[in-house]
Tab-separated table of C-alpha atoms in Angstrom:
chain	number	residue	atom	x	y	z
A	316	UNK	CA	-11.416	-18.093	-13.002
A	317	UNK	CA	-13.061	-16.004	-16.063
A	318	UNK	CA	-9.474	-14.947	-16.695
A	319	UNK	CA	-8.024	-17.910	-16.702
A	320	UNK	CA	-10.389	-19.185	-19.062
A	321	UNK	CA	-9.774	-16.803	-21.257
A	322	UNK	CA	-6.058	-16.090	-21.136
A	323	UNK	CA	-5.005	-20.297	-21.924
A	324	UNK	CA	-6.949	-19.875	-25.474
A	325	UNK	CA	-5.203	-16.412	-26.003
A	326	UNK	CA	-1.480	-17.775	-24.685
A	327	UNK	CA	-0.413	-18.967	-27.798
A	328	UNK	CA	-2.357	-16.490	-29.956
A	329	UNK	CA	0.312	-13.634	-28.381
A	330	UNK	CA	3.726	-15.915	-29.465
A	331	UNK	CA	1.901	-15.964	-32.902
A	332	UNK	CA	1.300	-12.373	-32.653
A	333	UNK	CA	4.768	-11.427	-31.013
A	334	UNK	CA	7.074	-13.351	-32.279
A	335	UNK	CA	6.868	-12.689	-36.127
A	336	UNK	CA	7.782	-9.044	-35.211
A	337	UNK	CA	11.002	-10.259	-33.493
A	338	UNK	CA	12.110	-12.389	-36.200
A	339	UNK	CA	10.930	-9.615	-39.100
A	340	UNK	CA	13.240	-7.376	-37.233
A	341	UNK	CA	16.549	-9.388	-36.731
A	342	UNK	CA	15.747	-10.938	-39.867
A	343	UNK	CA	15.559	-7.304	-42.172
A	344	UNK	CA	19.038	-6.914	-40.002
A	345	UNK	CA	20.323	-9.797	-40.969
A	346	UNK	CA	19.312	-10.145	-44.709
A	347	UNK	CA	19.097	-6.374	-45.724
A	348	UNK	CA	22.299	-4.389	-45.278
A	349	UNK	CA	20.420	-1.487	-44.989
A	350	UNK	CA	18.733	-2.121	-42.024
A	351	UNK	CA	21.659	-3.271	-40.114
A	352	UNK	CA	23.295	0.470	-41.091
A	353	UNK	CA	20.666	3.231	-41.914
A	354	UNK	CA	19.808	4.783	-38.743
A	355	UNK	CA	15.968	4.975	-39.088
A	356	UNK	CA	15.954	1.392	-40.483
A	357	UNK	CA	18.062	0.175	-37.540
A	358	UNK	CA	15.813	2.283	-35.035
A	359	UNK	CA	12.433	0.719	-36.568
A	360	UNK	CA	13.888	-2.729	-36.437
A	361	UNK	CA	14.461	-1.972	-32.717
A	362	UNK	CA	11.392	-0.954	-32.033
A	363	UNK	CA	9.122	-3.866	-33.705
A	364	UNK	CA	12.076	-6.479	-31.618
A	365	UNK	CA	11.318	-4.654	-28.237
A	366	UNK	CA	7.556	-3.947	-28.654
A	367	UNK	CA	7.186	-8.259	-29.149
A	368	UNK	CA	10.022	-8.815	-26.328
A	369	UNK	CA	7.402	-6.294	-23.686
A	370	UNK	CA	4.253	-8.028	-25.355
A	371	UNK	CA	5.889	-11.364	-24.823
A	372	UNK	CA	7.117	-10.447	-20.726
A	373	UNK	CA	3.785	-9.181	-20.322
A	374	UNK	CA	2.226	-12.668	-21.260
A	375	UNK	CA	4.635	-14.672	-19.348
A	376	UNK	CA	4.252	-12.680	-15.939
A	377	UNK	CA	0.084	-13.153	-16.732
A	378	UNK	CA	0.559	-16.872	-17.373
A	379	UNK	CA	2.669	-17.586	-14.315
A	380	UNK	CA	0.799	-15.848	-11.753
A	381	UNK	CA	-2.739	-17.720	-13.247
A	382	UNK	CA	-0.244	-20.730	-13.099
A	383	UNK	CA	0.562	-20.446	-9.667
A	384	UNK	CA	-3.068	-19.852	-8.703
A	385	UNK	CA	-4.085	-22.792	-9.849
A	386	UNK	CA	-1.680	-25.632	-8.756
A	387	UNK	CA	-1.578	-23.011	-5.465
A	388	UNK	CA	2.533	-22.518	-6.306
A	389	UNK	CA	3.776	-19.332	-3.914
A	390	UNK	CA	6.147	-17.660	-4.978
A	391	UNK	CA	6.552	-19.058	-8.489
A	392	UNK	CA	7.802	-15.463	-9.824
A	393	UNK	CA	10.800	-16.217	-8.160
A	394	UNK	CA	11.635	-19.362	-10.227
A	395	UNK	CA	10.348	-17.599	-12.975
A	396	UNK	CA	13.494	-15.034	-12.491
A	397	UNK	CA	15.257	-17.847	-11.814
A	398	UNK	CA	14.774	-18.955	-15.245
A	399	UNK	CA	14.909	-15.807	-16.535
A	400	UNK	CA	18.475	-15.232	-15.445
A	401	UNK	CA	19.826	-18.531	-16.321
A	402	UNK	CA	18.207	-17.840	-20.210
A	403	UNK	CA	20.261	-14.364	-19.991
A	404	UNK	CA	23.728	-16.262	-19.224
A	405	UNK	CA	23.509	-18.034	-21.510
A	406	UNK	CA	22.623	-15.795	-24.149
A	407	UNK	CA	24.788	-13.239	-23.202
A	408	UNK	CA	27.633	-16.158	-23.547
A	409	UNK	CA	26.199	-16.782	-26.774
A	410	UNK	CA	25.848	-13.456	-27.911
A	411	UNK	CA	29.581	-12.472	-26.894
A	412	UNK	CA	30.991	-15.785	-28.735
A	413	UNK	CA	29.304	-14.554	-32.125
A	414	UNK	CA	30.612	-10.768	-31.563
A	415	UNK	CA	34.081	-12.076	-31.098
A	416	UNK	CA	34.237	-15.172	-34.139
A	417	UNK	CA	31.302	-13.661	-36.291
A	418	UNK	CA	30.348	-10.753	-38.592
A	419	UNK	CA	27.353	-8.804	-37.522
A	420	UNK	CA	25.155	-10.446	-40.346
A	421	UNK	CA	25.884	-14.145	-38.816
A	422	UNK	CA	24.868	-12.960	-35.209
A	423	UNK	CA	21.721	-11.391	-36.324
A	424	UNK	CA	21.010	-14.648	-38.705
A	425	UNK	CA	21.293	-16.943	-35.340
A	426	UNK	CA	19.454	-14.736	-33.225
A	427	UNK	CA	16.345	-14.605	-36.230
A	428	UNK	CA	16.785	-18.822	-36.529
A	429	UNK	CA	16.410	-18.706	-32.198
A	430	UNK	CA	13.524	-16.816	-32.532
A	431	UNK	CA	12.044	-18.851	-35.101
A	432	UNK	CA	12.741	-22.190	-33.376
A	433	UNK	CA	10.687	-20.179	-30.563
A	434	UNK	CA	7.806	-19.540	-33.212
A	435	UNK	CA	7.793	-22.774	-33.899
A	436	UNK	CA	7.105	-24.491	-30.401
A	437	UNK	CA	4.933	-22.514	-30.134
A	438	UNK	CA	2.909	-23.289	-33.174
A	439	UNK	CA	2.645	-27.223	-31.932
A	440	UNK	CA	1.909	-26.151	-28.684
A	441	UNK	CA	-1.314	-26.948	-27.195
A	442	UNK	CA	-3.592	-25.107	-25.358
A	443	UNK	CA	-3.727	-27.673	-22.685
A	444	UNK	CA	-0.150	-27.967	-22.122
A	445	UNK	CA	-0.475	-24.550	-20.034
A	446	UNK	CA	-2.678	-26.735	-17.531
A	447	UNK	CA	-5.338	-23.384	-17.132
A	448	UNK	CA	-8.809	-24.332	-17.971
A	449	UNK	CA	-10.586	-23.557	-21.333
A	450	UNK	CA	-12.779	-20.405	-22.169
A	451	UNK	CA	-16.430	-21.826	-22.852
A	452	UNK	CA	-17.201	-21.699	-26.619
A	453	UNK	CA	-20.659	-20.275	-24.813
A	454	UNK	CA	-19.250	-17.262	-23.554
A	455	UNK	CA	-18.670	-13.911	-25.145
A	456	UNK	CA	-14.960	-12.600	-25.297
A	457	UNK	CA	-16.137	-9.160	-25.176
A	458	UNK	CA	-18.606	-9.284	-22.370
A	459	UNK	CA	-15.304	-11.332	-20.628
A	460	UNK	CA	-12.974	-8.571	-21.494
A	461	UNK	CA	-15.328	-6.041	-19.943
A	462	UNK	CA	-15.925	-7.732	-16.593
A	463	UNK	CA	-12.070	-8.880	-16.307
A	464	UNK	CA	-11.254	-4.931	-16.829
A	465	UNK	CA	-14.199	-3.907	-14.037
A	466	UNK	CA	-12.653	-6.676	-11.887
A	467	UNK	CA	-9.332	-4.969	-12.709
A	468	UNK	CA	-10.749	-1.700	-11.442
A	469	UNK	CA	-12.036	-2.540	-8.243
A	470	UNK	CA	-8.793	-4.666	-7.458
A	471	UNK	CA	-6.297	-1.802	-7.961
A	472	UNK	CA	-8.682	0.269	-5.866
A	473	UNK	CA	-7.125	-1.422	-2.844
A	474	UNK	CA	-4.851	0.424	-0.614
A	475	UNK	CA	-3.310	-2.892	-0.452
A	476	UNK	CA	-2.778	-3.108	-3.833
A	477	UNK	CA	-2.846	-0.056	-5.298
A	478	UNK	CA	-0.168	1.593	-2.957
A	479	UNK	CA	2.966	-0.941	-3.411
A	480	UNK	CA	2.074	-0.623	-7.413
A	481	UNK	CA	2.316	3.046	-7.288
A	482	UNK	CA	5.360	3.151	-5.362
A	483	UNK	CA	7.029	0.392	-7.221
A	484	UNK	CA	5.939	2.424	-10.862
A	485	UNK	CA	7.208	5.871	-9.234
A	486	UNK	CA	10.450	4.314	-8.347
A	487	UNK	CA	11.384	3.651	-11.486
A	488	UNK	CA	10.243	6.337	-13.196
A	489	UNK	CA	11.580	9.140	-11.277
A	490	UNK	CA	15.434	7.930	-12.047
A	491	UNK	CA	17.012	9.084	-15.432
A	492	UNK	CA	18.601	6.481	-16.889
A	493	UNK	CA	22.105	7.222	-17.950
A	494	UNK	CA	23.259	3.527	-18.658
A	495	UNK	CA	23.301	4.743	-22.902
A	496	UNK	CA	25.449	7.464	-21.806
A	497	UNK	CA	27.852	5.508	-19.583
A	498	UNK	CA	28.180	2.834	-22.199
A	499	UNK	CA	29.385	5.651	-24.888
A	500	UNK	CA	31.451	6.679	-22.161
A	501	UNK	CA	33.300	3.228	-21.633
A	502	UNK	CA	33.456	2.737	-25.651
A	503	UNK	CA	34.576	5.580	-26.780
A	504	UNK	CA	36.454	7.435	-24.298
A	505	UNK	CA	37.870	3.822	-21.983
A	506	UNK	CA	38.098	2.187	-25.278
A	507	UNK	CA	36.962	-1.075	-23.514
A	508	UNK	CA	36.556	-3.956	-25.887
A	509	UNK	CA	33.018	-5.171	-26.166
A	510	UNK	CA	33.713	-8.533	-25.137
A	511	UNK	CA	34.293	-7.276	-21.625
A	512	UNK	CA	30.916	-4.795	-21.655
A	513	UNK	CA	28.897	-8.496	-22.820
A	514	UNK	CA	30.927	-10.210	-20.363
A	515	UNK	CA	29.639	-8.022	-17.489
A	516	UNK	CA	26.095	-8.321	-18.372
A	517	UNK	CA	27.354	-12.307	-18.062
A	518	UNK	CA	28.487	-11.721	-14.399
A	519	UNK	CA	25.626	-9.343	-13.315
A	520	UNK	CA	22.813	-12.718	-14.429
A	521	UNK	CA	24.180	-14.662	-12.578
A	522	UNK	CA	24.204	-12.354	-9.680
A	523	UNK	CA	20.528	-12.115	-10.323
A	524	UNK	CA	20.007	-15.729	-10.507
A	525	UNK	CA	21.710	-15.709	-7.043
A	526	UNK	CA	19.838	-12.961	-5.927
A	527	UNK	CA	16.093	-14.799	-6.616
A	528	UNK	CA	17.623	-17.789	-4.866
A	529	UNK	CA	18.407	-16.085	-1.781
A	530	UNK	CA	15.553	-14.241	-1.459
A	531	UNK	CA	13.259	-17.772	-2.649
A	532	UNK	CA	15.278	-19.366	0.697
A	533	UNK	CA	15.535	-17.073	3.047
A	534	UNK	CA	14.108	-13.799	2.187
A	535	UNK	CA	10.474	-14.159	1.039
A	536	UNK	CA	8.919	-14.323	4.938
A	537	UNK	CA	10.656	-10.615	5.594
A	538	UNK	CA	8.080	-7.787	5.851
A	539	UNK	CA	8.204	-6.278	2.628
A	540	UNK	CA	9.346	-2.431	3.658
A	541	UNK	CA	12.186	-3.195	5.172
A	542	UNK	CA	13.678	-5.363	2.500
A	543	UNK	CA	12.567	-2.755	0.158
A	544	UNK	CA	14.265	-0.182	2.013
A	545	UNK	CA	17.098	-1.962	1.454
A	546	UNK	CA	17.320	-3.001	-1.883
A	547	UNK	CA	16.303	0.360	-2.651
A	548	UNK	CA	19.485	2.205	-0.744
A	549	UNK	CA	21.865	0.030	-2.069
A	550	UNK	CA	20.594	0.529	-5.677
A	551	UNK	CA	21.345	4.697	-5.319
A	552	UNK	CA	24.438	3.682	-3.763
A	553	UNK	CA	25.618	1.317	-6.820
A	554	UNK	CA	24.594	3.748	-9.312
A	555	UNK	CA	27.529	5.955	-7.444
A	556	UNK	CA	30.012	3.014	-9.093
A	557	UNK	CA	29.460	4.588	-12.300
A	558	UNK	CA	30.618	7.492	-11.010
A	559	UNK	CA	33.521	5.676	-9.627
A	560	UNK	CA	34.616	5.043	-13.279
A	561	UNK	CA	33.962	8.104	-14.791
A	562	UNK	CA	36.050	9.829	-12.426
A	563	UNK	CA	39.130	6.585	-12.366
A	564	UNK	CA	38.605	6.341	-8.895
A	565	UNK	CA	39.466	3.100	-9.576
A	566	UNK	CA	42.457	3.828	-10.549
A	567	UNK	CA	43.462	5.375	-7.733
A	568	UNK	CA	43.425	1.748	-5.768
A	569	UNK	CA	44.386	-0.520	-8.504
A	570	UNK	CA	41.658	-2.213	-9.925
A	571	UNK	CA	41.854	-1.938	-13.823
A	572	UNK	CA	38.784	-0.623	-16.198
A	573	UNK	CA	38.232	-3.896	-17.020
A	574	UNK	CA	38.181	-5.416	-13.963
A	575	UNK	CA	35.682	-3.019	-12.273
A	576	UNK	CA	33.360	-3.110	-15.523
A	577	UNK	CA	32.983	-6.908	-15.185
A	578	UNK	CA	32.516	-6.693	-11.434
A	579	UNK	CA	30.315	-3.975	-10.874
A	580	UNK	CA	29.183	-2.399	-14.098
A	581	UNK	CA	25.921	-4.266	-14.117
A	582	UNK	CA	24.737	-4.442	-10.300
A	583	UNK	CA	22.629	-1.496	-10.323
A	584	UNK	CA	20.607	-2.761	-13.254
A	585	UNK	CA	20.756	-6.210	-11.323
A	586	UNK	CA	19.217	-4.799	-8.158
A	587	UNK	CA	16.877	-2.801	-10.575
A	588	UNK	CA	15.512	-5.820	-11.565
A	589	UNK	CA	15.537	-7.946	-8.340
A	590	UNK	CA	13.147	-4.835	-6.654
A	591	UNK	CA	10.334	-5.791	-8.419
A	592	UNK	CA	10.330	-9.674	-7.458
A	593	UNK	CA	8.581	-9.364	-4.353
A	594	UNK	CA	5.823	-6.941	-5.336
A	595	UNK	CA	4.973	-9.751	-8.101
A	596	UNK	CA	5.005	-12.067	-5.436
A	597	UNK	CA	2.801	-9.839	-2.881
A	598	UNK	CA	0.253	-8.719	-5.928
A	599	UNK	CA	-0.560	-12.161	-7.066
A	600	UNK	CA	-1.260	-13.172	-3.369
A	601	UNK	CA	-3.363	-10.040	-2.426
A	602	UNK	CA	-5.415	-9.695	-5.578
A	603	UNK	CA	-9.377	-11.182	-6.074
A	604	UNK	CA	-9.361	-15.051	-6.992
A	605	UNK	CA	-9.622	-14.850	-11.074
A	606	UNK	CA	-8.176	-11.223	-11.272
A	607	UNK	CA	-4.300	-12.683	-10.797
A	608	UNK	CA	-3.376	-12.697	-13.971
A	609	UNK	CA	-5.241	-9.344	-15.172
A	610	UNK	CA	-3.147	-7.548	-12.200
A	611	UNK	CA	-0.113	-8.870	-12.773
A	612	UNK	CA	-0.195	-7.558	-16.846
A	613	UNK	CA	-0.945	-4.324	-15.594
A	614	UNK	CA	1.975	-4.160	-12.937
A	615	UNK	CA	4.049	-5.476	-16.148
A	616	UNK	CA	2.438	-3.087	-18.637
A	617	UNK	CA	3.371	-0.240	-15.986
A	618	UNK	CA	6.741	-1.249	-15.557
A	619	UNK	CA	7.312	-1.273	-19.088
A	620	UNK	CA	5.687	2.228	-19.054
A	621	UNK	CA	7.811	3.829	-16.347
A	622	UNK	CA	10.559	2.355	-18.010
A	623	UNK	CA	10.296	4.321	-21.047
A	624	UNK	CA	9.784	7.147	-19.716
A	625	UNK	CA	13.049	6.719	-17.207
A	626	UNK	CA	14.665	6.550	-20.438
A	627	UNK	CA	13.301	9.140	-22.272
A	628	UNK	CA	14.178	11.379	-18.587
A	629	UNK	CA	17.728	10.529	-18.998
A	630	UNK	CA	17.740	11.719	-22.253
A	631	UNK	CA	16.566	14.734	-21.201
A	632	UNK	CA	18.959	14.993	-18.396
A	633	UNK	CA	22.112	14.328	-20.717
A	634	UNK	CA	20.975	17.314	-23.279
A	635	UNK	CA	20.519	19.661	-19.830
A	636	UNK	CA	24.142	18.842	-18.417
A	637	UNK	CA	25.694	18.865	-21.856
A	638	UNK	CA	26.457	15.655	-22.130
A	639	UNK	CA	27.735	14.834	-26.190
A	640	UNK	CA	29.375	11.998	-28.340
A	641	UNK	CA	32.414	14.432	-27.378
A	642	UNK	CA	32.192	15.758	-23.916
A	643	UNK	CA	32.047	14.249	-21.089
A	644	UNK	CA	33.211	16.475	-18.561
A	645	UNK	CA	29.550	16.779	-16.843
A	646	UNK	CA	28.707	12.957	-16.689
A	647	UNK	CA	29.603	12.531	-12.896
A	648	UNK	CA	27.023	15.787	-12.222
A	649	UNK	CA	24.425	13.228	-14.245
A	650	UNK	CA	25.182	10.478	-12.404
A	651	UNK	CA	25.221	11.913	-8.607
A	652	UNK	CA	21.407	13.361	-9.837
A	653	UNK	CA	20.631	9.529	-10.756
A	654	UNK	CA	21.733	8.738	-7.619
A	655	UNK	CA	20.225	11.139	-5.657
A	656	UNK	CA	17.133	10.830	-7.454
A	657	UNK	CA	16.726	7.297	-6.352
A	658	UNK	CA	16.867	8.222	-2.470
A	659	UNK	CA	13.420	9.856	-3.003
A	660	UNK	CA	11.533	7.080	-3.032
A	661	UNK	CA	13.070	5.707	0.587
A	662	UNK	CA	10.638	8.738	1.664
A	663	UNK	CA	7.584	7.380	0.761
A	664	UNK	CA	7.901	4.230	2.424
A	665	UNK	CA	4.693	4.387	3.917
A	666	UNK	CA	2.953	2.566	0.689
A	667	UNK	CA	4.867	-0.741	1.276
A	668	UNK	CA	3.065	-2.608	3.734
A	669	UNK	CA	4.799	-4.007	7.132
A	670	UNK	CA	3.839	-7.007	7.314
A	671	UNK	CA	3.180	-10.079	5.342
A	672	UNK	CA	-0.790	-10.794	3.634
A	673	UNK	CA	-2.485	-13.524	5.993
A	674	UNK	CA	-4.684	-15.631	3.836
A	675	UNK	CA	-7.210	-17.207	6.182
A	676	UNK	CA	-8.640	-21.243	5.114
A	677	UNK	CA	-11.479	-21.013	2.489
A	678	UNK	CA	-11.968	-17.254	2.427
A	679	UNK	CA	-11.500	-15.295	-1.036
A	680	UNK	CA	-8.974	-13.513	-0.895
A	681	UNK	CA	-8.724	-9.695	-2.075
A	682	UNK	CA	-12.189	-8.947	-0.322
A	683	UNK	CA	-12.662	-5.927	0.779
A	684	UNK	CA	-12.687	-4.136	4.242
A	685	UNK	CA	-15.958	-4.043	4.755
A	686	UNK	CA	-16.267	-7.606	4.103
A	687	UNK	CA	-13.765	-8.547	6.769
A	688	UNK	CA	-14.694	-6.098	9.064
A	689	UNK	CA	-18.400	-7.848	8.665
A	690	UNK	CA	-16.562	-11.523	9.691
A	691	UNK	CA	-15.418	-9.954	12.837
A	692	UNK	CA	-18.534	-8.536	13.500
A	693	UNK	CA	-20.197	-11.904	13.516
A	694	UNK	CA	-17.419	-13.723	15.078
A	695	UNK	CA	-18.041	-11.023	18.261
A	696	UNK	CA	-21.984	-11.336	17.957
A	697	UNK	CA	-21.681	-15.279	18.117
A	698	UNK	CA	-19.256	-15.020	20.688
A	699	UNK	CA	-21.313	-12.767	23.232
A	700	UNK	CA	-24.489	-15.226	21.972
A	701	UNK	CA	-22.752	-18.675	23.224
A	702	UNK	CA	-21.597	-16.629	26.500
A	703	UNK	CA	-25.387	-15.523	27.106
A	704	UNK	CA	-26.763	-19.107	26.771
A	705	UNK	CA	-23.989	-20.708	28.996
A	706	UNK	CA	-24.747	-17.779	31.582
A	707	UNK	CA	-28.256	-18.859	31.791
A	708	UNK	CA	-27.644	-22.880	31.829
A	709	UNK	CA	-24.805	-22.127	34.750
A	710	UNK	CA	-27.914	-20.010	36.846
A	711	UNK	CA	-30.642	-22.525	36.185
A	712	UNK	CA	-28.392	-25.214	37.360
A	713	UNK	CA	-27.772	-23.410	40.707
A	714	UNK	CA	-31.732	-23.478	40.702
């Protein structure tokens, strides 16, 4: 519980940390032409919102796993999502209401006064209000911080652990993200209004939010590489709807831009996000007792990481193909590459386990193979022992 003890005193010390930089960015935005309309302004202002949004989802996946830990809550990543989702309607809603009655300066002056409000909870929060225990005033941070990251070491040195990470980083990684791309496409060339784009992003929430309800009901006791299998083959195949609508498929069997943007424009980034749910849930089960938390920032810290650098790949990919502010004509070649690229990973299925963790009564879990292989040892030896003795009672009874 070292981590715990240390993460509730540092829980609100990150929303002080993070979200000034959120609020200095949409603020500048807001109050500063300039920065709302000078490209390297406007870039920097992204960057210090985003780098306090990952700090900030790093955080929350930490607290919730050491949450669930210690009121012994499975699954409790899935309500997170839930939650998650719900916050995204709604601020998607809001966000499109304040695009479509509001100059840009007004939306970027309710955004900063949200993220203040959010500054300010958490300035008369408590530190017990988390419900984790307290970090003794006796203990060194540093000397903490070193044996958490050791402990961190020797967890994600577990096939059981380690593999399902990798695989779930790789995944992501390995596909070029064209979604900047196909949004230029459908603003410039479709001329769609962004009311419908926001709208869409609308929809494809509360597809998530239906998603992580299913899968809290009636999908979390499925062995995890099947359902990963799946997930995964019908995310390459929805990345092919962009396709759809670059080529007016669409079109072709009457269903309007508009009508397949709102329905179907966001469902690969929905399933994108949906994957990862159940190798939260698996990693905060499977790692050491104390070490939750500590995993589950690096699996987010990863993410983030493999994100980025999907991004920075599509990038790439666009400038290969030719893909300009102007010409389009090799967008369905980048998009068919996405696609394909994201069938790779069904070959390395082997990482995901089969089945399901069994935690056994009153034994810590994350311990290694040797350790359990020891248990069985003894349970044999004291098996064979009580055999022995009632062998010899039985034969000095016939006596």
């Amino acid at each position: 519980m070292e981590f715990s003890q240390m993460f509730s005193t540092s829980v609100v010390v990150v929303e002080f940390l993070t979200s000034p930089l959120e609020v200095l960015a949409w603020g500048s935005m807001a109050m500063f032409q300039g920065a709302r309309e000078v490209l390297p302004s406007l870039i920097a202002c992204a960057l210090l919102s985003n780098l306090g949004a990952s700090i900030t989802e790093v955080a929350k996946d930490a607290l919730v796993a050491e949450y669930g830990l210690r009121y012994r809550i499975n699954g409790l990543q899935s309500y997170a999502l839930m939650a998650s989702a719900a916050g995204g309607v709604l601020g998607n809603l809001l966000g499109g209401y304040l695009l479509l009655r509001t100059p840009p300066k007004i939306s970027f002056l309710v955004f900063t006064a949200v993220l203040s409000l959010q500054l300010l909870v958490s300035f008369s929060s408590r530190e017990e209000s988390f419900g984790l225990p307290r970090r003794k005033e006796t203990s060194s941070v540093v000397m903490s911080v070193k044996k958490q990251f050791s402990n961190l070491m020797e967890a994600i040195q577990e096939e059981d652990i380690s593999q399902p990470m990798v695989w779930a980083v790789v995944s992501i990684s390995m596909v070029p993200l064209l979604s900047g791309s196909v949004f230029c496409y459908q603003t410039q060339v479709l001329n769609l209004d962004p009311s419908v784009i926001g709208m869409s992003k609308v929809i494809g929430q509360v597809m998530l939010l239906c998603l992580t309800v299913v899968y809290d009901r009636y999908l979390k006791t499925l062995p995890m590489r099947p359902l990963i299998h799946i997930v995964q083959l019908l995310y390459a195949l929805s990345i092919l709807l962009d396709y759809v609508l670059v080529k007016q498929i669409n079109l072709g069997v009457g269903i309007s831009n508009e009508v397949f943007v709102l329905c179907f424009s966001s469902l690969a980034e929905i399933l994108a996000q949906f994957k990862i749910l159940p190798f939260a849930v698996r990693l905060a089960n499977m790692c050491p007792q104390g070490c939750e938390g500590s995993v589950t920032s690096f699996l987010a810290s990863s993410l983030c990481l493999s994100q980025i650098f999907s991004a920075f790949l599509g990038v790439g990919l666009a400038n290969v193909i030719g893909v300009t502010s102007s010409n389009y004509s090799n967008l369905p070649t980048g998009i068919i590459v996405q696609s394909l690229a994201a069938l790779v990973p069904l070959c390395f299925m082997h990482f995901l386990p089969m089945s399901e963790p069994v935690i056994e009564k009153g034994v810590k879990r994350g311990s290694s193979t040797r350790s359990r292989r020891s248990r069985r040892v003894g349970r044999v030896v004291r098996q064979e022992s009580i055999a022995y003795r009632r062998g010899r009672e039985s034969e000095e009874a016939q006596r």
